């Protein structure tokens, strides 16, 4: 395991996975949605707000280099758009990325595909995988016009890079995807937005497009990860964004990887 201020690399057989921190932002407390009367407690907040790191993940091996999600670029909150710096810290760069696969098409996952001048941020990535259910939303985003010739539909079970398999994880968005790397680490995008959702997985997020499905998917993938002993990684998980799940009473707990 190798770690810098904005990256963490773990080795998984023939592949390595590197967490890349695009930056940190905050959200208002009512982004977390529970039963009537629910509200996050003081321990869930920082200065009255919900902390929200934004992460992407680089998968590298002999068969190529794939980026899962691309961060927010400069299109969303201040403090984000640091993916390039994180790549450099990890000893890589935009030119090394051969393939990009998106977990979904929300602004903090796709915006980094295009640089501040409107050009391709990853010029050598000749395939940009997007779930079939979200191709229309992707094509409707004017900033993504330079990327459209490289767009490839993504389905459950597809392998955008040898050793990586797409896993359906719908609810947060219609085509939300996770990616299982080497059968050992599940990069799950926005399955979880805040640590409170481990202790209370029934709690949803304001921007879940189908909250009931998001809740059901979260429970199913939590149980699957536990049964298989997978590491898990997510765009908004606590530092360093990669860890393990454990049962904790009626809920779960997240334990970051350590050396």
XYZ file of N, CA and C in Angstrom:
777
model
N 0.841 -1.181 0.000
C 0.000 0.000 0.000
C 0.885 1.243 0.000
N 0.589 2.184 -0.888
C 1.330 3.444 -0.978
C 0.358 4.598 -0.798
N 0.736 5.585 -0.022
C -0.175 6.676 0.283
C 0.519 8.019 0.160
N -0.184 8.993 -0.434
C 0.247 10.387 -0.442
C -0.889 11.208 0.151
N -0.756 12.500 0.134
C -1.800 13.343 0.735
C -3.144 13.171 0.043
N -3.124 12.980 -1.287
C -4.378 12.916 -2.047
C -4.580 11.597 -2.767
N -3.800 10.564 -2.419
C -3.961 9.282 -3.104
C -3.617 8.125 -2.175
N -4.144 6.966 -2.520
C -3.825 5.730 -1.809
C -3.873 4.602 -2.818
N -2.797 3.819 -2.916
C -2.720 2.725 -3.878
C -2.669 1.393 -3.150
N -3.529 0.467 -3.578
C -3.496 -0.896 -3.051
C -3.258 -1.849 -4.213
N -2.488 -2.908 -3.968
C -2.191 -3.902 -4.995
C -3.129 -5.087 -4.848
N -3.695 -5.521 -5.980
C -4.649 -6.632 -6.000
C -4.241 -7.602 -7.098
N -3.303 -8.453 -6.850
C -2.887 -9.396 -7.878
C -2.264 -8.678 -9.054
N -2.860 -8.825 -10.243
C -2.308 -8.223 -11.455
C -2.648 -6.744 -11.594
N -3.561 -6.261 -10.797
C -4.006 -4.877 -10.907
C -3.711 -4.096 -9.628
N -3.534 -2.797 -9.782
C -3.499 -1.895 -8.633
C -4.672 -0.933 -8.747
N -5.187 -0.506 -7.602
C -6.255 0.486 -7.552
C -5.759 1.659 -6.727
N -5.873 2.852 -7.295
C -5.438 4.061 -6.606
C -6.616 4.988 -6.382
N -6.887 5.302 -5.116
C -7.863 6.331 -4.789
C -7.257 7.692 -5.094
N -8.015 8.540 -5.776
C -7.590 9.891 -6.118
C -8.605 10.873 -5.536
N -8.162 11.749 -4.660
C -9.067 12.723 -4.039
C -9.199 13.945 -4.933
N -10.415 14.165 -5.438
C -10.699 15.347 -6.256
C -10.893 16.589 -5.399
N -11.135 16.399 -4.104
C -11.324 17.517 -3.190
C -12.408 17.213 -2.173
N -12.659 18.184 -1.313
C -13.663 18.052 -0.257
C -14.637 19.214 -0.330
N -15.910 18.915 -0.089
C -16.916 19.947 0.000
C -17.862 19.615 1.157
N -18.921 20.380 1.304
C -19.922 20.119 2.344
C -21.311 20.261 1.739
N -22.280 19.601 2.380
C -23.671 19.651 1.946
C -24.549 19.981 3.142
N -25.761 20.442 2.871
C -26.678 20.796 3.960
C -27.196 19.518 4.617
N -27.532 19.567 5.925
C -27.922 18.355 6.656
C -29.109 17.612 6.072
N -30.060 18.333 5.450
C -31.245 17.612 4.982
C -31.007 16.828 3.696
N -29.752 16.754 3.252
C -29.442 15.828 2.146
C -29.602 14.377 2.585
N -29.451 14.114 3.896
C -29.713 12.781 4.422
C -31.194 12.674 4.758
N -31.860 11.643 4.243
C -33.300 11.501 4.410
C -33.616 10.199 5.124
N -34.329 10.287 6.234
C -34.734 9.109 6.985
C -36.222 9.134 7.243
N -36.697 8.334 8.193
C -38.120 8.350 8.542
C -38.500 9.687 9.161
N -39.797 9.906 9.324
C -40.279 11.171 9.892
C -39.599 11.449 11.231
N -39.113 12.671 11.383
C -38.423 13.051 12.606
C -36.932 12.803 12.578
N -36.434 12.175 11.518
C -35.005 11.900 11.438
C -34.209 13.173 11.190
N -33.068 13.261 11.829
C -32.111 14.337 11.558
C -30.730 13.838 11.946
N -29.697 14.168 11.167
C -28.341 13.772 11.570
C -27.965 14.425 12.886
N -27.200 13.724 13.718
C -26.783 14.252 15.002
C -25.564 15.144 14.877
N -25.218 15.844 15.950
C -24.054 16.738 15.915
C -22.769 16.029 15.497
N -22.631 14.763 15.877
C -21.428 14.028 15.512
C -21.328 13.691 14.032
N -22.445 13.856 13.310
C -22.454 13.581 11.873
C -22.095 14.808 11.048
N -21.976 15.966 11.717
C -21.803 17.235 11.023
C -20.449 17.855 11.337
N -20.000 18.698 10.452
C -18.814 19.532 10.675
C -19.242 20.973 10.449
N -19.224 21.759 11.524
C -19.701 23.145 11.448
C -21.110 23.220 10.869
N -21.949 22.266 11.277
C -23.341 22.277 10.865
C -23.607 21.743 9.476
N -22.604 21.214 8.805
C -22.761 20.688 7.452
C -22.293 19.241 7.366
N -22.732 18.566 6.305
C -22.308 17.196 6.056
C -21.030 17.216 5.217
N -19.936 16.649 5.718
C -18.728 16.592 4.896
C -18.914 15.648 3.717
N -18.376 16.026 2.559
C -18.520 15.201 1.358
C -17.221 15.235 0.555
N -16.341 14.243 0.771
C -15.191 14.110 -0.123
C -15.660 13.614 -1.485
N -14.900 13.941 -2.513
C -15.191 13.457 -3.866
C -13.954 12.724 -4.369
N -14.138 11.462 -4.760
C -13.005 10.617 -5.145
C -13.234 9.957 -6.497
N -12.127 9.651 -7.165
C -12.125 8.806 -8.350
C -11.123 7.682 -8.088
N -11.096 6.688 -8.970
C -10.235 5.526 -8.745
C -9.555 5.121 -10.051
N -8.248 4.953 -9.975
C -7.435 4.563 -11.117
C -7.090 3.078 -10.994
N -7.372 2.314 -12.047
C -7.061 0.886 -12.077
C -5.974 0.666 -13.128
N -4.856 0.090 -12.703
C -3.711 -0.074 -13.598
C -3.255 -1.523 -13.638
N -2.875 -1.970 -14.838
C -2.354 -3.319 -15.010
C -1.664 -3.443 -16.348
N -1.218 -4.638 -16.675
C -0.497 -4.859 -17.932
C -1.365 -4.572 -19.152
N -2.704 -4.709 -19.004
C -3.605 -4.537 -20.142
C -4.077 -3.102 -20.321
N -3.649 -2.198 -19.440
C -4.042 -0.812 -19.620
C -4.300 -0.091 -18.312
N -4.836 1.105 -18.447
C -5.055 2.013 -17.307
C -6.452 2.594 -17.441
N -7.302 2.329 -16.452
C -8.689 2.767 -16.497
C -8.997 3.681 -15.315
N -9.698 4.767 -15.588
C -10.150 5.692 -14.553
C -11.636 5.478 -14.311
N -12.011 5.196 -13.064
C -13.418 5.080 -12.676
C -13.848 6.418 -12.093
N -14.724 7.117 -12.824
C -15.185 8.469 -12.516
C -14.056 9.479 -12.722
N -14.454 10.749 -12.841
C -13.473 11.780 -13.194
C -13.557 13.018 -12.306
N -14.318 12.937 -11.215
C -14.431 14.092 -10.332
C -15.311 15.183 -10.911
N -15.330 16.308 -10.214
C -16.228 17.409 -10.555
C -15.603 18.454 -11.460
N -14.287 18.337 -11.714
C -13.637 19.410 -12.450
C -13.864 20.732 -11.732
N -14.100 21.789 -12.503
C -14.425 23.106 -11.924
C -15.913 23.419 -12.068
N -16.720 22.360 -12.278
C -18.126 22.559 -12.625
C -19.057 22.571 -11.425
N -18.539 22.290 -10.220
C -19.438 22.177 -9.072
C -18.927 23.054 -7.948
N -18.647 22.520 -6.764
C -18.298 23.340 -5.610
C -16.823 23.724 -5.599
N -16.543 24.837 -4.914
C -15.158 25.222 -4.693
C -14.449 24.135 -3.884
N -13.150 24.012 -4.115
C -12.366 23.002 -3.410
C -12.257 21.696 -4.153
N -13.041 21.552 -5.243
C -12.982 20.342 -6.055
C -12.178 20.619 -7.331
N -11.991 19.597 -8.141
C -11.231 19.750 -9.374
C -9.750 19.521 -9.214
N -9.362 18.734 -8.204
C -7.949 18.498 -7.924
C -7.460 17.134 -8.422
N -8.203 16.537 -9.345
C -7.865 15.194 -9.805
C -6.482 15.138 -10.460
N -6.150 16.149 -11.259
C -4.851 16.174 -11.914
C -3.704 16.164 -10.928
N -3.840 16.939 -9.856
C -2.797 16.970 -8.827
C -2.689 15.634 -8.120
N -3.843 14.996 -7.867
C -3.825 13.690 -7.217
C -3.159 12.647 -8.112
N -3.435 12.696 -9.408
C -2.787 11.786 -10.348
C -1.274 11.961 -10.322
N -0.833 13.207 -10.317
C 0.610 13.470 -10.295
C 1.247 12.933 -9.022
N 0.585 13.132 -7.888
C 1.099 12.603 -6.621
C 1.246 11.086 -6.671
N 0.318 10.444 -7.373
C 0.328 8.986 -7.462
C 1.302 8.473 -8.519
N 2.007 9.390 -9.190
C 2.989 8.986 -10.188
C 2.402 8.701 -11.546
N 1.222 9.261 -11.822
C 0.564 9.046 -13.105
C 0.198 10.398 -13.702
N -0.584 10.380 -14.779
C -1.009 11.618 -15.414
C -2.129 11.352 -16.392
N -2.801 12.387 -16.870
C -3.949 12.214 -17.772
C -3.630 11.442 -19.041
N -2.402 11.582 -19.556
C -2.049 10.920 -20.807
C -1.980 9.400 -20.665
N -1.840 8.910 -19.446
C -1.710 7.465 -19.233
C -3.052 6.742 -19.204
N -4.147 7.484 -19.100
C -5.476 6.871 -18.999
C -5.933 6.399 -20.379
N -6.168 5.090 -20.520
C -6.620 4.493 -21.782
C -8.141 4.403 -21.872
N -8.786 4.227 -20.721
C -10.218 3.955 -20.653
C -10.796 4.720 -19.468
N -12.015 5.239 -19.630
C -12.756 5.831 -18.516
C -14.080 5.090 -18.387
N -14.463 4.751 -17.162
C -15.764 4.130 -16.901
C -16.456 4.936 -15.809
N -17.660 5.372 -16.074
C -18.412 6.163 -15.102
C -19.365 5.283 -14.306
N -19.413 5.519 -12.988
C -20.425 4.844 -12.188
C -21.812 5.387 -12.513
N -21.874 6.686 -12.846
C -23.122 7.318 -13.263
C -22.801 8.715 -13.780
N -23.832 9.463 -14.174
C -23.605 10.698 -14.911
C -23.938 11.958 -14.119
N -23.839 11.913 -12.798
C -24.010 13.130 -12.007
C -22.778 14.014 -12.123
N -22.954 15.291 -11.818
C -21.962 16.317 -12.119
C -20.593 16.058 -11.492
N -20.560 15.455 -10.294
C -19.289 15.247 -9.603
C -18.583 13.966 -10.030
N -19.110 13.323 -11.071
C -18.500 12.091 -11.582
C -18.070 12.212 -13.038
N -18.785 13.017 -13.814
C -18.453 13.124 -15.235
C -17.727 14.405 -15.617
N -17.806 15.455 -14.799
C -17.349 16.771 -15.247
C -15.859 16.826 -15.539
N -15.065 16.002 -14.853
C -13.635 16.012 -15.077
C -13.206 15.444 -16.411
N -14.151 14.940 -17.208
C -13.810 14.441 -18.540
C -13.330 15.558 -19.464
N -13.779 16.781 -19.181
C -13.468 17.923 -20.039
C -12.678 18.943 -19.231
N -11.611 19.490 -19.817
C -10.798 20.452 -19.079
C -11.424 21.840 -19.111
N -10.769 22.799 -18.474
C -11.339 24.144 -18.343
C -11.481 24.846 -19.678
N -10.727 24.419 -20.691
C -10.812 25.027 -22.023
C -11.802 24.301 -22.922
N -12.481 23.285 -22.381
C -13.454 22.541 -23.168
C -12.874 21.407 -23.974
N -11.592 21.096 -23.764
C -10.958 19.990 -24.479
C -11.007 18.707 -23.688
N -10.496 17.635 -24.270
C -10.486 16.332 -23.628
C -9.450 16.300 -22.514
N -9.890 16.040 -21.298
C -8.962 15.994 -20.166
C -8.084 14.755 -20.207
N -8.581 13.692 -20.867
C -7.828 12.433 -20.978
C -7.734 12.079 -22.464
N -6.823 12.723 -23.172
C -6.811 12.647 -24.638
C -6.574 11.264 -25.204
N -5.957 10.365 -24.455
C -5.663 9.025 -24.953
C -6.704 7.985 -24.547
N -7.742 8.426 -23.836
C -8.834 7.519 -23.454
C -9.788 7.402 -24.639
N -9.662 6.314 -25.390
C -10.466 6.181 -26.609
C -11.820 5.526 -26.361
N -12.067 5.094 -25.107
C -13.367 4.516 -24.749
C -13.847 5.138 -23.446
N -15.050 5.682 -23.478
C -15.687 6.247 -22.292
C -16.954 5.434 -22.048
N -16.936 4.579 -21.033
C -18.058 3.672 -20.766
C -19.110 4.357 -19.896
N -20.351 4.323 -20.369
C -21.491 4.887 -19.647
C -22.637 3.889 -19.720
N -23.303 3.653 -18.598
C -24.417 2.701 -18.569
C -25.461 3.070 -19.618
N -25.996 2.050 -20.274
C -26.984 2.261 -21.341
C -28.126 3.145 -20.877
N -28.580 2.953 -19.621
C -29.713 3.724 -19.099
C -29.405 5.209 -18.950
N -28.124 5.584 -19.007
C -27.752 6.977 -18.770
C -27.107 7.642 -19.983
N -27.114 6.956 -21.116
C -26.527 7.539 -22.316
C -27.252 8.811 -22.733
N -28.570 8.820 -22.619
C -29.326 10.005 -23.021
C -28.956 11.205 -22.155
N -28.845 10.981 -20.837
C -28.473 12.072 -19.929
C -27.068 12.575 -20.246
N -26.162 11.666 -20.563
C -24.800 12.063 -20.904
C -24.787 12.912 -22.170
N -25.491 12.443 -23.184
C -25.509 13.158 -24.462
C -26.191 14.516 -24.361
N -27.051 14.696 -23.355
C -27.769 15.963 -23.183
C -26.916 17.036 -22.507
N -25.746 16.676 -22.027
C -24.868 17.628 -21.343
C -23.980 18.313 -22.385
N -24.180 19.618 -22.650
C -23.431 20.289 -23.726
C -21.917 20.205 -23.570
N -21.417 20.240 -22.343
C -19.968 20.215 -22.137
C -19.349 18.888 -22.562
N -20.167 17.845 -22.706
C -19.640 16.530 -23.040
C -19.555 16.280 -24.557
N -19.893 17.274 -25.362
C -19.873 17.090 -26.822
C -18.525 16.570 -27.326
N -17.377 17.072 -26.829
C -16.096 16.549 -27.333
C -15.877 15.065 -27.044
N -16.599 14.531 -26.074
C -16.396 13.146 -25.643
C -17.263 12.164 -26.428
N -18.336 12.646 -27.043
C -19.353 11.762 -27.620
C -18.804 10.733 -28.606
N -17.823 11.056 -29.459
C -17.329 10.026 -30.384
C -16.676 8.835 -29.689
N -16.333 8.981 -28.413
C -15.633 7.910 -27.694
C -16.559 7.128 -26.762
N -17.842 7.445 -26.806
C -18.806 6.856 -25.882
C -19.068 5.386 -26.215
N -19.081 4.530 -25.169
C -19.358 3.100 -25.329
C -20.429 2.706 -24.310
N -21.531 2.064 -24.731
C -22.558 1.637 -23.771
C -22.010 0.569 -22.824
N -22.446 0.645 -21.568
C -21.996 -0.289 -20.532
C -23.188 -1.053 -19.968
N -23.022 -2.371 -19.850
C -24.067 -3.230 -19.303
C -23.496 -4.069 -18.158
N -24.392 -4.572 -17.307
C -24.027 -5.528 -16.258
C -23.170 -6.648 -16.827
N -22.059 -6.953 -16.152
C -21.199 -8.042 -16.570
C -20.130 -7.668 -17.571
N -20.197 -6.457 -18.152
C -19.164 -6.030 -19.093
C -17.825 -5.865 -18.377
N -16.755 -6.036 -19.124
C -15.415 -5.871 -18.584
C -14.680 -4.761 -19.297
N -14.779 -3.525 -18.831
C -14.115 -2.409 -19.518
C -12.595 -2.508 -19.512
N -12.044 -3.316 -18.612
C -10.618 -3.618 -18.559
C -10.493 -5.042 -18.044
N -9.587 -5.857 -18.585
C -9.431 -7.213 -18.046
C -9.209 -7.192 -16.533
N -10.011 -8.013 -15.825
C -9.944 -8.040 -14.369
C -10.953 -7.148 -13.686
N -11.735 -6.387 -14.477
C -12.753 -5.481 -13.921
C -14.105 -5.842 -14.531
N -15.133 -5.989 -13.687
C -16.470 -6.376 -14.137
C -17.493 -5.363 -13.617
N -18.394 -4.916 -14.491
C -19.453 -3.987 -14.103
C -20.553 -4.720 -13.345
N -21.033 -4.115 -12.260
C -22.064 -4.700 -11.395
C -23.200 -3.689 -11.257
N -24.408 -4.078 -11.651
C -25.545 -3.167 -11.520
C -25.745 -2.734 -10.074
N -25.975 -1.437 -9.865
C -26.233 -0.905 -8.526
C -27.237 0.243 -8.621
N -28.426 0.011 -9.188
C -29.359 1.094 -9.484
C -30.021 1.674 -8.248
N -30.572 2.856 -8.419
C -31.306 3.530 -7.350
C -30.873 4.975 -7.221
N -29.582 5.176 -6.957
C -29.093 6.554 -6.908
C -29.306 7.222 -8.261
N -29.120 6.453 -9.307
C -29.462 6.873 -10.666
C -29.890 5.616 -11.421
N -30.557 5.772 -12.574
C -31.118 4.588 -13.247
C -30.083 3.549 -13.647
N -28.903 3.985 -14.076
C -27.898 3.041 -14.527
C -26.687 2.974 -13.634
N -26.841 3.379 -12.391
C -25.703 3.422 -11.471
C -24.989 2.070 -11.441
N -23.656 2.121 -11.621
C -22.842 0.909 -11.715
C -21.762 0.893 -10.646
N -21.447 -0.291 -10.188
C -20.246 -0.527 -9.392
C -19.285 -1.339 -10.265
N -18.034 -1.425 -9.838
C -17.034 -2.171 -10.596
C -16.246 -3.055 -9.644
N -16.255 -4.367 -9.928
C -15.534 -5.335 -9.106
C -14.162 -5.581 -9.737
N -13.114 -5.297 -8.969
C -11.745 -5.382 -9.459
C -11.088 -6.643 -8.893
N -10.602 -7.496 -9.788
C -9.907 -8.729 -9.415
C -10.738 -9.619 -8.490
N -12.053 -9.462 -8.498
C -12.900 -10.237 -7.602
C -12.644 -9.963 -6.141
N -12.020 -8.795 -5.839
C -11.585 -8.539 -4.457
C -11.963 -7.161 -3.927
N -12.167 -6.194 -4.818
C -12.469 -4.830 -4.369
C -13.621 -4.286 -5.191
N -14.681 -3.839 -4.518
C -15.857 -3.286 -5.182
C -15.818 -1.766 -5.091
N -15.636 -1.124 -6.248
C -15.708 0.338 -6.331
C -17.169 0.672 -6.597
N -17.864 1.257 -5.607
C -19.326 1.309 -5.674
C -19.913 2.706 -5.890
N -19.116 3.651 -6.335
C -19.674 4.949 -6.684
C -20.385 5.607 -5.526
N -21.687 5.888 -5.698
C -22.463 6.626 -4.701
C -23.420 5.734 -3.914
N -23.022 4.515 -3.661
C -23.859 3.641 -2.824
C -24.016 4.232 -1.424
N -22.981 4.927 -0.947
C -22.980 5.578 0.369
C -22.461 7.004 0.192
N -23.153 7.960 0.810
C -22.709 9.356 0.763
C -22.167 9.860 2.092
N -22.528 9.186 3.185
C -22.131 9.655 4.516
C -22.000 8.433 5.428
N -21.035 8.437 6.349
C -20.836 7.284 7.241
C -22.072 6.871 8.026
N -22.993 7.790 8.274
C -24.228 7.452 8.984
C -24.976 6.321 8.290
N -24.810 6.196 6.968
C -25.544 5.175 6.218
C -25.010 3.769 6.444
N -23.870 3.634 7.122
C -23.429 2.298 7.529
C -24.223 1.840 8.746
N -24.314 2.680 9.755
C -25.074 2.326 10.950
C -26.568 2.251 10.648
N -27.016 3.106 9.715
C -28.431 3.152 9.359
C -28.578 3.099 7.842
N -28.429 1.926 7.236
C -28.450 1.831 5.775
C -29.789 2.184 5.141
N -30.831 2.331 5.977
C -32.127 2.731 5.432
C -32.172 4.218 5.093
N -31.220 4.986 5.605
C -31.178 6.427 5.344
C -30.742 6.659 3.898
N -31.475 7.510 3.193
C -31.189 7.773 1.789
C -30.607 9.175 1.614
N -30.343 9.544 0.370
C -29.696 10.803 0.022
C -30.650 11.627 -0.834
N -30.651 12.907 -0.630
C -31.583 13.790 -1.329
C -31.580 13.570 -2.836
N -30.430 13.247 -3.406
C -30.310 13.143 -4.855
C -30.412 11.703 -5.363
N -30.852 10.772 -4.497
C -31.198 9.428 -4.969
C -32.435 9.552 -5.858
N -32.338 9.115 -7.102
C -33.465 9.275 -8.010
C -34.602 8.308 -7.688
N -34.266 7.147 -7.121
C -35.272 6.193 -6.654
C -34.835 5.753 -5.252
N -35.270 6.466 -4.202
C -34.775 6.177 -2.849
C -35.018 4.743 -2.401
N -36.190 4.183 -2.708
C -36.466 2.810 -2.279
C -35.506 1.825 -2.936
N -35.255 2.008 -4.216
C -34.326 1.122 -4.906
C -32.903 1.327 -4.404
N -32.525 2.582 -4.136
C -31.187 2.855 -3.614
C -30.984 2.154 -2.277
N -32.002 2.172 -1.430
C -31.936 1.517 -0.123
C -31.792 0.006 -0.293
N -32.584 -0.560 -1.192
C -32.541 -1.997 -1.432
C -31.190 -2.424 -2.017
N -30.676 -1.654 -2.956
C -29.378 -1.964 -3.561
C -28.266 -1.895 -2.529
N -28.316 -0.890 -1.671
C -27.286 -0.741 -0.633
C -27.275 -1.971 0.281
N -28.442 -2.378 0.732
C -28.515 -3.549 1.616
C -27.976 -4.795 0.919
N -28.343 -4.988 -0.350
C -27.926 -6.181 -1.074
C -26.410 -6.206 -1.291
N -25.835 -5.055 -1.662
C -24.394 -5.027 -1.918
C -23.588 -5.058 -0.623
N -24.107 -4.476 0.450
C -23.448 -4.640 1.756
C -23.334 -6.126 2.098
N -24.445 -6.843 1.983
C -24.439 -8.264 2.337
C -23.536 -9.068 1.401
N -23.561 -8.708 0.134
C -22.722 -9.427 -0.832
C -21.234 -9.190 -0.546
N -20.883 -7.946 -0.228
C -19.480 -7.632 0.078
C -19.013 -8.366 1.333
N -19.876 -8.414 2.332
C -19.522 -9.129 3.555
C -19.333 -10.614 3.300
N -20.276 -11.213 2.568
C -20.210 -12.649 2.318
C -18.963 -13.025 1.519
N -18.568 -12.150 0.578
C -17.426 -12.446 -0.282
C -16.104 -11.989 0.313
N -16.155 -11.149 1.361
C -14.937 -10.634 1.955
C -14.255 -9.568 1.116
N -15.048 -8.859 0.294
C -14.464 -7.831 -0.567
C -14.022 -6.601 0.216
N -12.975 -5.962 -0.234
C -12.731 -4.573 0.086
C -13.776 -3.742 -0.641
N -14.056 -2.552 -0.114
C -15.008 -1.660 -0.783
C -14.372 -0.287 -0.923
N -14.803 0.425 -1.957
C -14.293 1.767 -2.223
C -15.429 2.602 -2.776
N -15.478 3.879 -2.408
C -16.572 4.721 -2.858
C -16.175 6.163 -3.014
N -16.933 6.852 -3.847
C -16.630 8.247 -4.159
C -16.700 9.152 -2.946
N -17.530 8.804 -1.952
C -17.753 9.714 -0.830
C -17.474 9.068 0.527
N -16.717 7.978 0.515
C -16.401 7.309 1.777
C -15.378 8.110 2.582
N -15.346 7.893 3.909
C -14.341 8.577 4.738
C -12.923 8.214 4.291
N -11.982 9.059 4.652
C -10.578 8.855 4.324
C -10.133 7.459 4.747
N -9.431 6.738 3.888
C -8.931 7.111 2.560
C -9.797 6.616 1.405
N -11.050 6.308 1.669
C -11.965 5.927 0.598
C -11.984 4.453 0.245
N -11.127 3.650 0.896
C -11.068 2.207 0.673
C -11.036 1.527 2.039
N -11.808 0.468 2.208
C -11.813 -0.212 3.502
C -12.630 -1.484 3.456
N -13.029 -1.941 4.643
C -13.809 -3.159 4.779
C -15.091 -2.873 5.566
N -16.102 -3.679 5.302
C -17.343 -3.632 6.060
C -17.338 -4.698 7.146
N -17.996 -4.380 8.254
C -18.277 -5.380 9.283
C -19.703 -5.185 9.764
N -20.306 -6.273 10.218
C -21.592 -6.169 10.896
C -21.394 -5.429 12.209
N -22.354 -4.588 12.558
C -22.285 -3.825 13.799
C -23.703 -3.674 14.332
N -24.114 -4.634 15.170
C -25.485 -4.620 15.669
C -26.463 -4.808 14.527
N -27.452 -3.907 14.438
C -28.438 -3.980 13.366
C -27.922 -3.356 12.080
N -26.764 -2.713 12.145
C -26.219 -2.056 10.967
C -24.850 -2.594 10.605
N -24.008 -1.698 10.133
C -22.679 -2.055 9.661
C -21.699 -0.987 10.137
N -20.419 -1.275 9.991
C -19.396 -0.271 10.237
C -18.349 -0.370 9.135
N -17.689 0.743 8.878
C -16.685 0.827 7.834
C -15.314 1.012 8.481
N -14.351 0.189 8.045
C -13.009 0.226 8.624
C -12.004 0.520 7.510
N -11.414 1.723 7.488
C -10.458 2.070 6.435
C -9.275 1.124 6.419
N -8.716 0.916 5.228
C -7.523 0.084 5.116
C -6.371 0.760 5.843
N -5.507 -0.052 6.426
C -4.313 0.440 7.109
C -3.118 -0.341 6.598
N -1.952 0.162 6.868
C -0.736 -0.506 6.375
C -0.570 -1.868 7.029
